[in-house]
mmCIF file of N, CA and C and ligand atoms in Angstrom:
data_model
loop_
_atom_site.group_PDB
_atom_site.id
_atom_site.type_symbol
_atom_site.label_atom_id
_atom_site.label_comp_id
_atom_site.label_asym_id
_atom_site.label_seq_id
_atom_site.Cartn_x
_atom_site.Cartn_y
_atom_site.Cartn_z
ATOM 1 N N UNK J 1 19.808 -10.616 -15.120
ATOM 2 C CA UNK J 1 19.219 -10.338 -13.805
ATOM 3 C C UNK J 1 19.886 -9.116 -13.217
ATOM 4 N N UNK J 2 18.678 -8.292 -12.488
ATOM 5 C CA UNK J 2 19.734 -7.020 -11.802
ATOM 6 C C UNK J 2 20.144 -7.320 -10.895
ATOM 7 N N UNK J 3 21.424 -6.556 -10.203
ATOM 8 C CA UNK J 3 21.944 -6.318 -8.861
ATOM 9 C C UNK J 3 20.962 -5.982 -7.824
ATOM 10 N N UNK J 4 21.430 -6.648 -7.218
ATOM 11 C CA UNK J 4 20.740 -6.352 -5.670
ATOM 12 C C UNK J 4 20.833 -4.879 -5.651
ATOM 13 N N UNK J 5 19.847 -4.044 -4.850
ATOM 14 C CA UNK J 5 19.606 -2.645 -4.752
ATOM 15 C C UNK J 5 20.536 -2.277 -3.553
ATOM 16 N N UNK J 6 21.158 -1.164 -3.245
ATOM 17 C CA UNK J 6 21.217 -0.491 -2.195
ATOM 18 C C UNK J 6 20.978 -0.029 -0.996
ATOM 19 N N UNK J 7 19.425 0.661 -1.591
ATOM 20 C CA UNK J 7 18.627 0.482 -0.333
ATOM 21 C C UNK J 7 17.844 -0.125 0.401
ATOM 22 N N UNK J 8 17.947 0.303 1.479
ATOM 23 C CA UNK J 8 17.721 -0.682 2.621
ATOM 24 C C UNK J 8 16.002 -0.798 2.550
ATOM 25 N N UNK J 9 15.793 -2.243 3.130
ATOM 26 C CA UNK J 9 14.383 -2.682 2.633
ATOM 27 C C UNK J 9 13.281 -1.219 3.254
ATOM 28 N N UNK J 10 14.024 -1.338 4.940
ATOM 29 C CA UNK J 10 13.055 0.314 5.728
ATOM 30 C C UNK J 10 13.019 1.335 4.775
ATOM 31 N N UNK J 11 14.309 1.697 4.562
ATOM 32 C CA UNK J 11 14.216 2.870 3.192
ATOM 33 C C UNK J 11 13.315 2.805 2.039
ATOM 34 N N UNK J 12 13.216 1.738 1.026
ATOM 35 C CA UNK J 12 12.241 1.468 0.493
ATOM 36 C C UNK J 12 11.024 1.539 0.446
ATOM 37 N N UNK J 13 10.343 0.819 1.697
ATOM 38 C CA UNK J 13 9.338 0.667 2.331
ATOM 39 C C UNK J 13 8.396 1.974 2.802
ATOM 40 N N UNK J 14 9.383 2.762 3.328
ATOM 41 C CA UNK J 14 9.227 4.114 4.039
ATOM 42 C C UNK J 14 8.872 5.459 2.709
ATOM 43 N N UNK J 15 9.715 5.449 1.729
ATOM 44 C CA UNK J 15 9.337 5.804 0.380
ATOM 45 C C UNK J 15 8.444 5.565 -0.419
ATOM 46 N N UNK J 16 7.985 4.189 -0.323
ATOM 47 C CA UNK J 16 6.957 3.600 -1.114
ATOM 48 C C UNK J 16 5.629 4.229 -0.660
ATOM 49 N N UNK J 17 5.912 4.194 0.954
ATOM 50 C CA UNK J 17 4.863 4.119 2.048
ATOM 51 C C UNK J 17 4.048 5.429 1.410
ATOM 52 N N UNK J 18 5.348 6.449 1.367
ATOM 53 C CA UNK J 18 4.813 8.138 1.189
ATOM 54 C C UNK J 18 4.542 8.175 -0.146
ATOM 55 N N UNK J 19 4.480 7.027 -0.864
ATOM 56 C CA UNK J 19 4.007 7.598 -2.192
ATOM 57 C C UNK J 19 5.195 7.641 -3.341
ATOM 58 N N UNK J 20 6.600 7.663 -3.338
ATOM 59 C CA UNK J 20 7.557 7.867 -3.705
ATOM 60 C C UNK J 20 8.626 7.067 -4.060
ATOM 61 N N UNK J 21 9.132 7.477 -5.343
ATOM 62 C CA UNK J 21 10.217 6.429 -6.057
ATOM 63 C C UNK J 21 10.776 5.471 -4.677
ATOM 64 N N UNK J 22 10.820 3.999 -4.620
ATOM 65 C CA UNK J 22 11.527 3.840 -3.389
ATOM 66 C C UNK J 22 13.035 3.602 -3.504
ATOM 67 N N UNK J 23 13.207 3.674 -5.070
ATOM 68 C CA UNK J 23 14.655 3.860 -5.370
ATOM 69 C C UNK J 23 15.485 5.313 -5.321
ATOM 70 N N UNK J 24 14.817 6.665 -5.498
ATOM 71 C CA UNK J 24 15.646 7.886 -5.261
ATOM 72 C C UNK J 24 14.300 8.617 -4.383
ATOM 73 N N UNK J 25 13.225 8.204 -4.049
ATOM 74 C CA UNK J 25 12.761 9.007 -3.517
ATOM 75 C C UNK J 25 12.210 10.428 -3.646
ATOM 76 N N UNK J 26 12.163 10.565 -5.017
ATOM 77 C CA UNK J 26 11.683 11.894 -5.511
ATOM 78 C C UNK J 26 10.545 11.843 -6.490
ATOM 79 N N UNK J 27 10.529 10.741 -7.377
ATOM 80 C CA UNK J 27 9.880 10.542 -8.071
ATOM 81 C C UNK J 27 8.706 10.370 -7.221
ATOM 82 N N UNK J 28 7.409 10.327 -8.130
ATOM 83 C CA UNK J 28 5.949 9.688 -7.755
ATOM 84 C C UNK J 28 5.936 8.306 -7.903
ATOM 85 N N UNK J 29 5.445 7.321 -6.986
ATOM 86 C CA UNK J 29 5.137 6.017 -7.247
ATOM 87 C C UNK J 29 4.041 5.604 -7.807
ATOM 88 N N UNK J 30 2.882 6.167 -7.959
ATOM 89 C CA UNK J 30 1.547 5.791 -8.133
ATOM 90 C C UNK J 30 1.295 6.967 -8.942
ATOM 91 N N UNK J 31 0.863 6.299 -10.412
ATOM 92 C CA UNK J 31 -0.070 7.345 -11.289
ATOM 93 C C UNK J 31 -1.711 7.383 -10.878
ATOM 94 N N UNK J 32 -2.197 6.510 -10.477
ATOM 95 C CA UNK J 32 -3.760 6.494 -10.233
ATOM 96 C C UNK J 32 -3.850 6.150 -8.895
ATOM 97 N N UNK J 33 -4.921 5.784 -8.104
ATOM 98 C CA UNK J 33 -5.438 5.495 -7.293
ATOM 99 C C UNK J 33 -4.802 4.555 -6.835
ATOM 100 N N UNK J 34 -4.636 3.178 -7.931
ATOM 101 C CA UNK J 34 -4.111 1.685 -7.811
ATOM 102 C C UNK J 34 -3.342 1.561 -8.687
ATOM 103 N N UNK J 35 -2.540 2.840 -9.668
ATOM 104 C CA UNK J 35 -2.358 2.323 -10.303
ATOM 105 C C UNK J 35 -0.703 2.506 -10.306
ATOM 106 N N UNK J 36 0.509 2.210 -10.445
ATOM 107 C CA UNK J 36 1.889 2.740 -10.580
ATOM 108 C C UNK J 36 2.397 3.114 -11.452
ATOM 109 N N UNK J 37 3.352 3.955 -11.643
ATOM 110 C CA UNK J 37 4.191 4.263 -12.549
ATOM 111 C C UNK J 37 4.825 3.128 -13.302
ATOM 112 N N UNK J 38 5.130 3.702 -14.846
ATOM 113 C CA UNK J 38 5.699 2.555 -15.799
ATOM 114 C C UNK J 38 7.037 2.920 -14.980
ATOM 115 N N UNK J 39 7.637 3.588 -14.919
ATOM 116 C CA UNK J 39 9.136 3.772 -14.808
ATOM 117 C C UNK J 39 8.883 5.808 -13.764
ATOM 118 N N UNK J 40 10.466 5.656 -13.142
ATOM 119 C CA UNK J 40 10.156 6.837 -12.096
ATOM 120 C C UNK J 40 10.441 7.981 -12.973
ATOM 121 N N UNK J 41 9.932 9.425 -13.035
ATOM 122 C CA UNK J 41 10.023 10.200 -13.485
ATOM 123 C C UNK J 41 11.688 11.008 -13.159
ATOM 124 N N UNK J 42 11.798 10.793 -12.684
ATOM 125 C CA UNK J 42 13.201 11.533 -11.700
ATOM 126 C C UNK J 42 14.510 10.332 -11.811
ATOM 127 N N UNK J 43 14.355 8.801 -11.475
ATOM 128 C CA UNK J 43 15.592 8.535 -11.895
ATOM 129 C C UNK J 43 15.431 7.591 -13.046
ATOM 130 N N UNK J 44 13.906 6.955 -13.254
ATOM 131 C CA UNK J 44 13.659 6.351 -14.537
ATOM 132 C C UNK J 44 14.233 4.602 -13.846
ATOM 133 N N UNK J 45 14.050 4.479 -12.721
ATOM 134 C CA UNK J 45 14.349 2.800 -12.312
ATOM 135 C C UNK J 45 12.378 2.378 -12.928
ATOM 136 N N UNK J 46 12.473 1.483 -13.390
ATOM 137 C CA UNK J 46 11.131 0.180 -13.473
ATOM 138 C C UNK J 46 10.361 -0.340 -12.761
ATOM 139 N N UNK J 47 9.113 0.060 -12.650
ATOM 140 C CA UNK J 47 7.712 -0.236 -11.775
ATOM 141 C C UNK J 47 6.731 -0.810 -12.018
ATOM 142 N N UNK J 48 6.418 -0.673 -13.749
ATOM 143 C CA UNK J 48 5.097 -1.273 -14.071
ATOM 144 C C UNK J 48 5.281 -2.527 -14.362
ATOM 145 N N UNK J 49 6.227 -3.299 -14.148
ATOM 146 C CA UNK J 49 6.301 -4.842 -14.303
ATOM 147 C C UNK J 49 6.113 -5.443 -12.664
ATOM 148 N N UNK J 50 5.792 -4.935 -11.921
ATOM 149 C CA UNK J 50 5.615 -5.297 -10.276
ATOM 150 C C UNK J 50 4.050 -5.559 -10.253
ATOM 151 N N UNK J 51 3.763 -6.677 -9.854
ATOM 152 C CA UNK J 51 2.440 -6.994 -9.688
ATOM 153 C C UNK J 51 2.366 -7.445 -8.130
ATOM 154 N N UNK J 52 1.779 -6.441 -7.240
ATOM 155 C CA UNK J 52 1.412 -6.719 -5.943
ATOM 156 C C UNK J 52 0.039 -7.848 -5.604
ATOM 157 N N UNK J 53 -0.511 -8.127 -6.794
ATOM 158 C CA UNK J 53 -1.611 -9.000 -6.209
ATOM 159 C C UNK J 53 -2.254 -9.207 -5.570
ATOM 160 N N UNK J 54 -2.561 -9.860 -4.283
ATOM 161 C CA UNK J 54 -3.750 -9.554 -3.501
ATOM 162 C C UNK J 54 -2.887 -9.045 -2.168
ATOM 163 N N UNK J 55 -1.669 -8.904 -2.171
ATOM 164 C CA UNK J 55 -1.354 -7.749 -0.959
ATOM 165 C C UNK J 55 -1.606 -7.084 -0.456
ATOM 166 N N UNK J 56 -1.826 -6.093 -1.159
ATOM 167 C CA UNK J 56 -2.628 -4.792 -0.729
ATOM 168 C C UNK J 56 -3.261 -5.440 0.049
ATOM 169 N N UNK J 57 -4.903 -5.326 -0.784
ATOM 170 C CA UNK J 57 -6.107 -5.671 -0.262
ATOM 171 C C UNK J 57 -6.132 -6.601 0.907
ATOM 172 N N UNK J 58 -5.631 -7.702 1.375
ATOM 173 C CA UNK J 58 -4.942 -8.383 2.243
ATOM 174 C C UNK J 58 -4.625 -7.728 3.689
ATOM 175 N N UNK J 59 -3.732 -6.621 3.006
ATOM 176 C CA UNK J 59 -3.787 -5.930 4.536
ATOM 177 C C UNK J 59 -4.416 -4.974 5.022
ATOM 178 N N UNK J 60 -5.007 -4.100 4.096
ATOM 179 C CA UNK J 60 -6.442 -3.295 4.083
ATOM 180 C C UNK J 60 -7.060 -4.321 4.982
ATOM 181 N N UNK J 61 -7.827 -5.540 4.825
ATOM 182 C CA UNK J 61 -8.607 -6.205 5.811
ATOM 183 C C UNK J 61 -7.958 -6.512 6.817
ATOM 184 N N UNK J 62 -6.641 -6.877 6.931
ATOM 185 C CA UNK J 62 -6.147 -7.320 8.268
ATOM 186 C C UNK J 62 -6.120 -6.074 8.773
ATOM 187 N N UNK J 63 -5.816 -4.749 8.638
ATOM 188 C CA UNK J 63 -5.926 -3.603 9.436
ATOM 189 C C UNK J 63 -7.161 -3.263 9.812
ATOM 190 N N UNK J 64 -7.773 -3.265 9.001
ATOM 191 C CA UNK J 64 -9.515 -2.585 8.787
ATOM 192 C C UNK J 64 -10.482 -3.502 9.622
ATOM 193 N N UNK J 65 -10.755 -5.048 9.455
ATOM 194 C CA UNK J 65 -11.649 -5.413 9.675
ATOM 195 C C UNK J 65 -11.116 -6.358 10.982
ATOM 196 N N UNK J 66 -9.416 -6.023 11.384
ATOM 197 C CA UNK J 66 -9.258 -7.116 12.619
ATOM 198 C C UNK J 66 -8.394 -5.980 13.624
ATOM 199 N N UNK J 67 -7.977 -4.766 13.658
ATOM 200 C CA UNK J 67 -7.545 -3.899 13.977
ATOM 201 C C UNK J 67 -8.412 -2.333 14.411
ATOM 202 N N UNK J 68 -8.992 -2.164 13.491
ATOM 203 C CA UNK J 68 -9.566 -0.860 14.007
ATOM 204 C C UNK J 68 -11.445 -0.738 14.156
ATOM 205 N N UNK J 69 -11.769 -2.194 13.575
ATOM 206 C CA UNK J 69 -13.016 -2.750 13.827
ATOM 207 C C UNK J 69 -13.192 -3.375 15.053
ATOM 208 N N UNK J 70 -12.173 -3.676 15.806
ATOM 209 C CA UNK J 70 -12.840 -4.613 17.292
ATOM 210 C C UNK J 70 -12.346 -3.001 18.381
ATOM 211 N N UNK J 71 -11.428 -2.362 17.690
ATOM 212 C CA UNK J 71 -11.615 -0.674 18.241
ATOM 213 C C UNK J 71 -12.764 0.223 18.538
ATOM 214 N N UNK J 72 -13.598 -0.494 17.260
ATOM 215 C CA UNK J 72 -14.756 0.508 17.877
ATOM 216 C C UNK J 72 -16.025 0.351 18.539
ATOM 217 N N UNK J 73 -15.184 -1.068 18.809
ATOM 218 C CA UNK J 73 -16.254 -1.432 20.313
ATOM 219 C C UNK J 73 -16.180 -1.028 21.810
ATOM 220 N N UNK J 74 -14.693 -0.279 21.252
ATOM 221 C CA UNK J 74 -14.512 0.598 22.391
ATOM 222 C C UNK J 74 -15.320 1.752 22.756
ATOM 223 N N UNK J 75 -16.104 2.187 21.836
ATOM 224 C CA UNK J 75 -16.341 3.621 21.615
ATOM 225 C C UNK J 75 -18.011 4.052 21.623
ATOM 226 N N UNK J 76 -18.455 4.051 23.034
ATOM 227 C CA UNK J 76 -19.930 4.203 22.960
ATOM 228 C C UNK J 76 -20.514 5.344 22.190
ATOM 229 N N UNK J 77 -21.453 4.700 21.821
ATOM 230 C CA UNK J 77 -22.091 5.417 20.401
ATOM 231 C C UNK J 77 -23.661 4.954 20.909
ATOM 232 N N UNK J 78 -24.017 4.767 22.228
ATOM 233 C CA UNK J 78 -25.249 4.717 22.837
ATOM 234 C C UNK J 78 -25.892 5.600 22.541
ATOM 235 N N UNK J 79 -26.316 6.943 22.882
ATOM 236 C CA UNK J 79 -26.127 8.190 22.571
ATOM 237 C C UNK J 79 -27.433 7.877 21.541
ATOM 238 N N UNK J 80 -26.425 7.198 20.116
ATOM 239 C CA UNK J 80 -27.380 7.182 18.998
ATOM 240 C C UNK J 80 -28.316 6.436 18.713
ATOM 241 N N UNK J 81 -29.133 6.467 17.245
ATOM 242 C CA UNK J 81 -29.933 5.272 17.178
ATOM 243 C C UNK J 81 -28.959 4.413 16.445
ATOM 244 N N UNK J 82 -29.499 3.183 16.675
ATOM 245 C CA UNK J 82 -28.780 2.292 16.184
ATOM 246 C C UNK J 82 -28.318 1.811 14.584
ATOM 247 N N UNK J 83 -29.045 2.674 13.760
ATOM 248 C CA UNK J 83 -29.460 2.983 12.461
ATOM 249 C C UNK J 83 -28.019 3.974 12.260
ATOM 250 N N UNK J 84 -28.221 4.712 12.932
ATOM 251 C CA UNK J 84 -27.229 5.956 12.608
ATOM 252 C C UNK J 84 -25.807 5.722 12.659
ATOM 253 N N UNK J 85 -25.850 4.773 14.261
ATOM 254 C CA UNK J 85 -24.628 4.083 14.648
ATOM 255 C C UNK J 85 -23.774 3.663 13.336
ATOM 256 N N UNK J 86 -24.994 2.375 12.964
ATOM 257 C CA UNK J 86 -24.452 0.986 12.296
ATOM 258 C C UNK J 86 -23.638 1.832 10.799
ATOM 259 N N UNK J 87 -24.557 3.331 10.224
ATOM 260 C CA UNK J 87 -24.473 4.013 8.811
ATOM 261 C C UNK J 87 -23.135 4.492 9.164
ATOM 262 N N UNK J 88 -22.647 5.074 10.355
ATOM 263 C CA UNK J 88 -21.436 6.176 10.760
ATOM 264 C C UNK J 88 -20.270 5.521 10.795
ATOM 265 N N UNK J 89 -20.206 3.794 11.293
ATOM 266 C CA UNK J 89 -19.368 3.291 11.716
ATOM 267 C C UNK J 89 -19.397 2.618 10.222
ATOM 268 N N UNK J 90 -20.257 2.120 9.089
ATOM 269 C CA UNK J 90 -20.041 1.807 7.579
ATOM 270 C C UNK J 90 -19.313 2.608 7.088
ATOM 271 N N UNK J 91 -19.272 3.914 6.832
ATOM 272 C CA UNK J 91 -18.968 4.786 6.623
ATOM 273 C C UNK J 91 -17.667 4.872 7.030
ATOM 274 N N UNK J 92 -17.304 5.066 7.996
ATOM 275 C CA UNK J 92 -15.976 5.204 8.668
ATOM 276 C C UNK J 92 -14.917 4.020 8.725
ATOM 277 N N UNK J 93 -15.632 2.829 8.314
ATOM 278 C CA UNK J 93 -14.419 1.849 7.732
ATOM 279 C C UNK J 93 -14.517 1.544 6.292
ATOM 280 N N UNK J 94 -15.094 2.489 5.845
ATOM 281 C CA UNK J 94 -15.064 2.507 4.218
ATOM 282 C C UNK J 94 -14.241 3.304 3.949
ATOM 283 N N UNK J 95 -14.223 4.214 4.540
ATOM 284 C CA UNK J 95 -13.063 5.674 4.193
ATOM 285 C C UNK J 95 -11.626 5.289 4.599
ATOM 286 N N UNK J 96 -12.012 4.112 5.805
ATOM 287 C CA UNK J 96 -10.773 3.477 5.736
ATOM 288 C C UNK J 96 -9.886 2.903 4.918
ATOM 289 N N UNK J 97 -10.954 1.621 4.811
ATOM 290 C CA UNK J 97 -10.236 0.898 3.933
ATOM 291 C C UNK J 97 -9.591 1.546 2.369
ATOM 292 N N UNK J 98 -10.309 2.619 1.882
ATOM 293 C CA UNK J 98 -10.045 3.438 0.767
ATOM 294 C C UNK J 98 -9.082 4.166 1.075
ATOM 295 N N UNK J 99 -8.749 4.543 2.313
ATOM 296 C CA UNK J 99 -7.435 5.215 2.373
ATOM 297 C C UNK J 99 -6.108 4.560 2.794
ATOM 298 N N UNK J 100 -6.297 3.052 3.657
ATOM 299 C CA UNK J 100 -5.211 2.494 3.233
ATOM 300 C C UNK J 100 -4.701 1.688 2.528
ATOM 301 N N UNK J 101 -5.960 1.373 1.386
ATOM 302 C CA UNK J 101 -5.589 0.110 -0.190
ATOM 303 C C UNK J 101 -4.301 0.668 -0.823
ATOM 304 N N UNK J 102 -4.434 2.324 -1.279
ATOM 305 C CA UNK J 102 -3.143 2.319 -2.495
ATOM 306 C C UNK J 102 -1.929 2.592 -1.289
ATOM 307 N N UNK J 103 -2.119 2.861 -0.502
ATOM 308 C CA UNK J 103 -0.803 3.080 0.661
ATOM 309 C C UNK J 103 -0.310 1.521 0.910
ATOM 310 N N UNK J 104 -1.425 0.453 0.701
ATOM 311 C CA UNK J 104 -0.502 -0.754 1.190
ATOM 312 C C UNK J 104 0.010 -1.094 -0.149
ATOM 313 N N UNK J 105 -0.835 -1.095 -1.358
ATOM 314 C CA UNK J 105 -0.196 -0.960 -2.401
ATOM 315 C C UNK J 105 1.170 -1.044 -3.142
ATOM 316 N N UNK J 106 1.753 0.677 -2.994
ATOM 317 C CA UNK J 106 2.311 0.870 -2.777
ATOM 318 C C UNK J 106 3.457 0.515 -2.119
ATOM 319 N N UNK J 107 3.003 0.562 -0.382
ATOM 320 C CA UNK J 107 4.579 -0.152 0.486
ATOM 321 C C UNK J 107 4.675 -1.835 -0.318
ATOM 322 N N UNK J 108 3.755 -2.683 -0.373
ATOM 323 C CA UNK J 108 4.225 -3.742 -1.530
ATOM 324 C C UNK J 108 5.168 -3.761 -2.797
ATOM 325 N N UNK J 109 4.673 -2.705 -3.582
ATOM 326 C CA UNK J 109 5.314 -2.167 -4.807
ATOM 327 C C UNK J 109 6.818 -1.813 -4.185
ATOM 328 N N UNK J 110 7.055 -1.569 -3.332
ATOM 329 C CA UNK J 110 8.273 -1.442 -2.735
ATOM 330 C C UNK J 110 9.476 -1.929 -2.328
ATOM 331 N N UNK J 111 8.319 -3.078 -1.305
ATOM 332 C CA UNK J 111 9.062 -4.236 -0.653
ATOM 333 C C UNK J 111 9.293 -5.212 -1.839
ATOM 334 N N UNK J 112 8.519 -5.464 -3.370
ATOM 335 C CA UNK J 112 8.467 -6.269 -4.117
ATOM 336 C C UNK J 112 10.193 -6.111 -5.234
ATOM 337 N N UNK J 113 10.216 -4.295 -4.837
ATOM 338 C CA UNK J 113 11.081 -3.800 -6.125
ATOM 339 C C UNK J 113 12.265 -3.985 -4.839
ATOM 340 N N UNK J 114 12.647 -3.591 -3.651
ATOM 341 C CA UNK J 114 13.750 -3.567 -3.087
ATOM 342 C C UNK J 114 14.366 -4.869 -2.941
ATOM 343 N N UNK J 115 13.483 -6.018 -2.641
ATOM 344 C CA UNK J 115 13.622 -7.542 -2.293
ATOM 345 C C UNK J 115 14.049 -8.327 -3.425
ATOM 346 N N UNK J 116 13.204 -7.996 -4.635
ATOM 347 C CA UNK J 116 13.865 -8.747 -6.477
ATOM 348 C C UNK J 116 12.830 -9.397 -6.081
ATOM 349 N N UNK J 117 11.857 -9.875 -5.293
ATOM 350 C CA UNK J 117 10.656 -10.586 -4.913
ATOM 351 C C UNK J 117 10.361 -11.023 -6.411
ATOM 352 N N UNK J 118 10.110 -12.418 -6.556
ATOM 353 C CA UNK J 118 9.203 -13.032 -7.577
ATOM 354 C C UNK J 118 8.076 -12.281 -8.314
ATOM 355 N N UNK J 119 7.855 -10.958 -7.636
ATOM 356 C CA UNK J 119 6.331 -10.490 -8.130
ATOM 357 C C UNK J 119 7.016 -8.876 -8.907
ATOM 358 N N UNK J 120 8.538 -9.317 -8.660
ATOM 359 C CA UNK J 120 9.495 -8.135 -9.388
ATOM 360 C C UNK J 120 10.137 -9.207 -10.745
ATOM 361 N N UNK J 121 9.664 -8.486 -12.131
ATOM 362 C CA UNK J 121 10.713 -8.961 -13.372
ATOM 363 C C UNK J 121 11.281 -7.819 -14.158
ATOM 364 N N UNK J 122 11.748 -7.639 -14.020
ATOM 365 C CA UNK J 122 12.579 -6.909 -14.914
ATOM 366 C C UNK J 122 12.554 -7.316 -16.390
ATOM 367 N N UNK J 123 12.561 -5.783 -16.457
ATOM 368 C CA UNK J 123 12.205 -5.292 -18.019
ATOM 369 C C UNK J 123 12.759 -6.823 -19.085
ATOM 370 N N UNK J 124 13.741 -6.801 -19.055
ATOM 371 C CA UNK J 124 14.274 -7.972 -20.002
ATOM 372 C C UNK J 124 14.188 -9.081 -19.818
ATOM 373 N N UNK J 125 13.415 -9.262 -18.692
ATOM 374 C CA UNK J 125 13.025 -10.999 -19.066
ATOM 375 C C UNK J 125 11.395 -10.994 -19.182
ATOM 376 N N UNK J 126 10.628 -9.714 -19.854
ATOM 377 C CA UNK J 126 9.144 -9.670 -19.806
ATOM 378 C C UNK J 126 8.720 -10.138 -21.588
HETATM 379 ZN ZN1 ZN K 201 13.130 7.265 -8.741
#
């Protein structure tokens, strides 16, 4: 089993968040869209054994569909037809949710590798 990490879970988290090794912070975290690095390019710590599971996606909807969806009932859109409305505002929590899936991703992949979280195994016991 490994040692507990160093850095601090915020540190982690905050690295992961931007995309980045959350162990040195230089590396890339994410090779694809959804997808992570086997291991970091820069200090070579272990990623592709982290399975975030339905995390992400999880908070994609708790942001998306309970956060910035009862927001845009703030936002008269009278103006339009209601057709146009209903297409602009589809649209605009689609681009959402697509832009914060691999970002929550990610901060998971983070919180999973800084914590030793159950959904973290290390290389030698796979
Ligand atoms: Zn790294």
């Amino acid at each position: 089993m490994r040692e507990p990490t160093e850095i601090s879970l915020k540190t982690a988290a905050r690295r992961a968040l931007l995309g980045r090794c959350p162990c040195c912070g230089q590396g890339k975290l994410m090779r694809g869209y959804l997808k992570q690095v086997e291991n970091c390019s820069v200090c070579g710590e272990s990623f592709g054994q982290i399975r975030a599971d339905d995390a992400a996606p999880w908070l994609t909807i708790i942001l998306v569909g309970h956060i910035f969806l009862p927001l845009a009932f703030l936002v008269n859109v009278d103006w339009m037809p209601t057709w146009a409305a209903m297409a602009m505002w589809a649209a605009c929590f689609a681009a959402l949710a697509l832009a914060i899936l691999p970002r929550a991703k990610a901060l998971f992949i983070g919180i999973l590798w800084q914590t030793r979280a159950p959904g973290y195994k290390p290389v030698e016991l796979v």
